[in-house]
Coordinates of C-alpha atoms in Angstrom, one line a residue:
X16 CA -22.2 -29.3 2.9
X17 CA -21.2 -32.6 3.3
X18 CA -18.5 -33.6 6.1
X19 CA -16.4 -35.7 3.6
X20 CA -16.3 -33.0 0.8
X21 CA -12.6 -31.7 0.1
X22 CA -14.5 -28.2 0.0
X23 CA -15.9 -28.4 3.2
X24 CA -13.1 -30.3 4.8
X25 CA -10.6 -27.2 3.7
X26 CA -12.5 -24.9 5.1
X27 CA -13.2 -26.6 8.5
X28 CA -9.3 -26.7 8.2
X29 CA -8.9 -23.0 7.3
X30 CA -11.0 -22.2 10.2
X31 CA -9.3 -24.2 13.0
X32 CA -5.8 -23.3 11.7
X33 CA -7.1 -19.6 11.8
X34 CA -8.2 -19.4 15.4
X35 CA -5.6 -21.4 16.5
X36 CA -2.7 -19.1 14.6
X37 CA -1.0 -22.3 13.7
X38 CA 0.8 -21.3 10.7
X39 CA 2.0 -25.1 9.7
X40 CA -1.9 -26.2 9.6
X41 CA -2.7 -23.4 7.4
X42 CA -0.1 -24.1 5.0
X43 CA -0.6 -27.7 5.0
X44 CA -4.4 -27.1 3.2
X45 CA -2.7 -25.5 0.5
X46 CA -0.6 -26.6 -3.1
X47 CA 3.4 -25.8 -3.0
X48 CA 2.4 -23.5 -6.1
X49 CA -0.7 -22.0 -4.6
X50 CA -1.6 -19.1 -6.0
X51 CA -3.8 -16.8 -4.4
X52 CA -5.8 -13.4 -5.7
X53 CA -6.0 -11.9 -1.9
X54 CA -8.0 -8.9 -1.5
X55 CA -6.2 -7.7 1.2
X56 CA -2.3 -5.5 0.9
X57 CA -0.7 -6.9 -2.1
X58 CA -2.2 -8.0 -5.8
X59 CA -1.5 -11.6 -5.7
X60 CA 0.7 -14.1 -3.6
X61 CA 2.7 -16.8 -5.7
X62 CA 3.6 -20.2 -3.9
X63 CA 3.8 -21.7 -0.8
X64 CA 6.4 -19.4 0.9
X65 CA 5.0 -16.2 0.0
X66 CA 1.5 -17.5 1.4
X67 CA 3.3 -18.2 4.4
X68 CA 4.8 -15.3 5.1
X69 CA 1.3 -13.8 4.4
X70 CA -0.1 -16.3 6.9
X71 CA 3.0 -15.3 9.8
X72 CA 2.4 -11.9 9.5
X73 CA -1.6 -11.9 9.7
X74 CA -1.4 -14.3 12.5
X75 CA 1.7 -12.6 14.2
X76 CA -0.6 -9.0 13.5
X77 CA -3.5 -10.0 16.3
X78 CA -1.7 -10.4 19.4
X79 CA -4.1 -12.0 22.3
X80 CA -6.8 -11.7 20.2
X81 CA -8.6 -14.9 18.2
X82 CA -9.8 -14.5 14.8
X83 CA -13.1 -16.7 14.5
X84 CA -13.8 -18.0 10.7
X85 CA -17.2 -18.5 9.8
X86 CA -18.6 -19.5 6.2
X87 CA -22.0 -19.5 4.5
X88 CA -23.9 -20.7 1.7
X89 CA -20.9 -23.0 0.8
X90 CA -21.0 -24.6 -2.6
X91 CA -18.8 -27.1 -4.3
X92 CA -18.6 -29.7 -7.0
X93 CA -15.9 -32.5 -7.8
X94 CA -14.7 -33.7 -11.1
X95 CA -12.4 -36.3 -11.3
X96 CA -9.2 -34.7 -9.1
X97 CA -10.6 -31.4 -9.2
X98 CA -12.9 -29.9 -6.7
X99 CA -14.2 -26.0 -6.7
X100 CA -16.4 -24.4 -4.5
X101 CA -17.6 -20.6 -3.0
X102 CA -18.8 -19.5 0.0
X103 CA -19.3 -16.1 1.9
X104 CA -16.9 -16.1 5.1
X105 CA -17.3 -14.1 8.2
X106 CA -14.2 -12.9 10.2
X107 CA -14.8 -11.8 13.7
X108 CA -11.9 -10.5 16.0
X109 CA -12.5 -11.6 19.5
X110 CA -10.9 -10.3 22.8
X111 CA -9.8 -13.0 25.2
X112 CA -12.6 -13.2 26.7
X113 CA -14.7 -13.9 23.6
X114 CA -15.8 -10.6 23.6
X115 CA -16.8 -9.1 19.7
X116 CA -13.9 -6.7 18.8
X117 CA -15.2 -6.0 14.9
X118 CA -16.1 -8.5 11.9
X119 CA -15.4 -8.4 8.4
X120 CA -16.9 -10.4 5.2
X121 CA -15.9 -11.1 1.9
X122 CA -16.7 -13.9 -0.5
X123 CA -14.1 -17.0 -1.0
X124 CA -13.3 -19.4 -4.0
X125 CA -11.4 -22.2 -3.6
X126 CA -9.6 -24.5 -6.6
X127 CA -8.4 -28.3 -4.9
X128 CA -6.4 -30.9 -6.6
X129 CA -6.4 -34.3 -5.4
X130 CA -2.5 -35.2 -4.6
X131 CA -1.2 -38.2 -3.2
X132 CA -1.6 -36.9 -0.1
X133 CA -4.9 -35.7 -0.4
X134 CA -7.2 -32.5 -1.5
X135 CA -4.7 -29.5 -1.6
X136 CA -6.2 -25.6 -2.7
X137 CA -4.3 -24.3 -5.9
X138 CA -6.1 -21.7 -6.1
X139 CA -7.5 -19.2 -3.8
X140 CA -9.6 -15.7 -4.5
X141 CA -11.2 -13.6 -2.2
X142 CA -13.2 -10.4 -3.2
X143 CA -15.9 -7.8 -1.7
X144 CA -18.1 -5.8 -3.5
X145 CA -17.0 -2.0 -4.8
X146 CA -19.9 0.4 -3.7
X147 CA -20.1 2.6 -7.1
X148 CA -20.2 5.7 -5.1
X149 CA -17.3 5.4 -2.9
X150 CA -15.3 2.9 -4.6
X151 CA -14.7 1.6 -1.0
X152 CA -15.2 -2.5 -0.6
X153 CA -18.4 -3.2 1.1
X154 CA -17.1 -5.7 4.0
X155 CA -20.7 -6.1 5.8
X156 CA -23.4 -8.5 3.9

């Protein structure tokens, strides 16, 4: 990972805007027609307004408690005013006083155009694995 790649520099701006529940910061990472594949509630999310509303409620849902962001084995390539990358992310709720409350993983792939005002995501998808028995997601690595 390299500090100035728009990857890398989205996703150190996903994480702070997560753990601070600043819903302005998270939406400012992201295209006015972003369109994301979420895995979590609803089938997709279509623009900027429905991804904040998404963004409100999630953040609004965790009361005292901090949600910590962590990715892995991040990936990314630029093209011209295109940039894609994956990564696997880690979410961690954490009581107040930093205690471990439960954690969650999925996998994350992220679309950026270069705008006048820099790297924006247009696209967003997060999955998890299906176990074939259960055809539950598998959230642990």
């Amino acid at each position: 990972m390299h500090p100035n790649d728009p990857v890398t520099a989205a996703l150190a701006g996903y994480r702070a805007a997560v753990l601070a529940k600043d819903v302005d910061a998270f939406c400012a990472l992201y295209d006015p027609d972003i369109h994301v594949f979420d895995m979590w509630g609803r089938w997709q999310h279509q623009g900027l307004a429905a991804w904040r509303d998404m963004a409100s409620g999630w953040f609004g849902s965790v009361g005292d408690e901090r949600v910590v962001v962590e990715f892995s084995e991040v990936h990314s390539s630029v093209s011209g005013d295109l940039a894609f990358g994956h990564a696997f992310v880690r979410f961690s709720a954490e009581a107040a006083d930093g205690t471990e409350l439960r954690s969650l993983n999925n996998r994350l792939t992220l679309v950026l155009k270069r705008q006048a005002e820099g790297w924006k995501i247009a696209h967003e998808h997060t999955s998890a694995p299906i176990d074939h028995a259960s055809c539950k997601a598998m959230l642990q690595r």
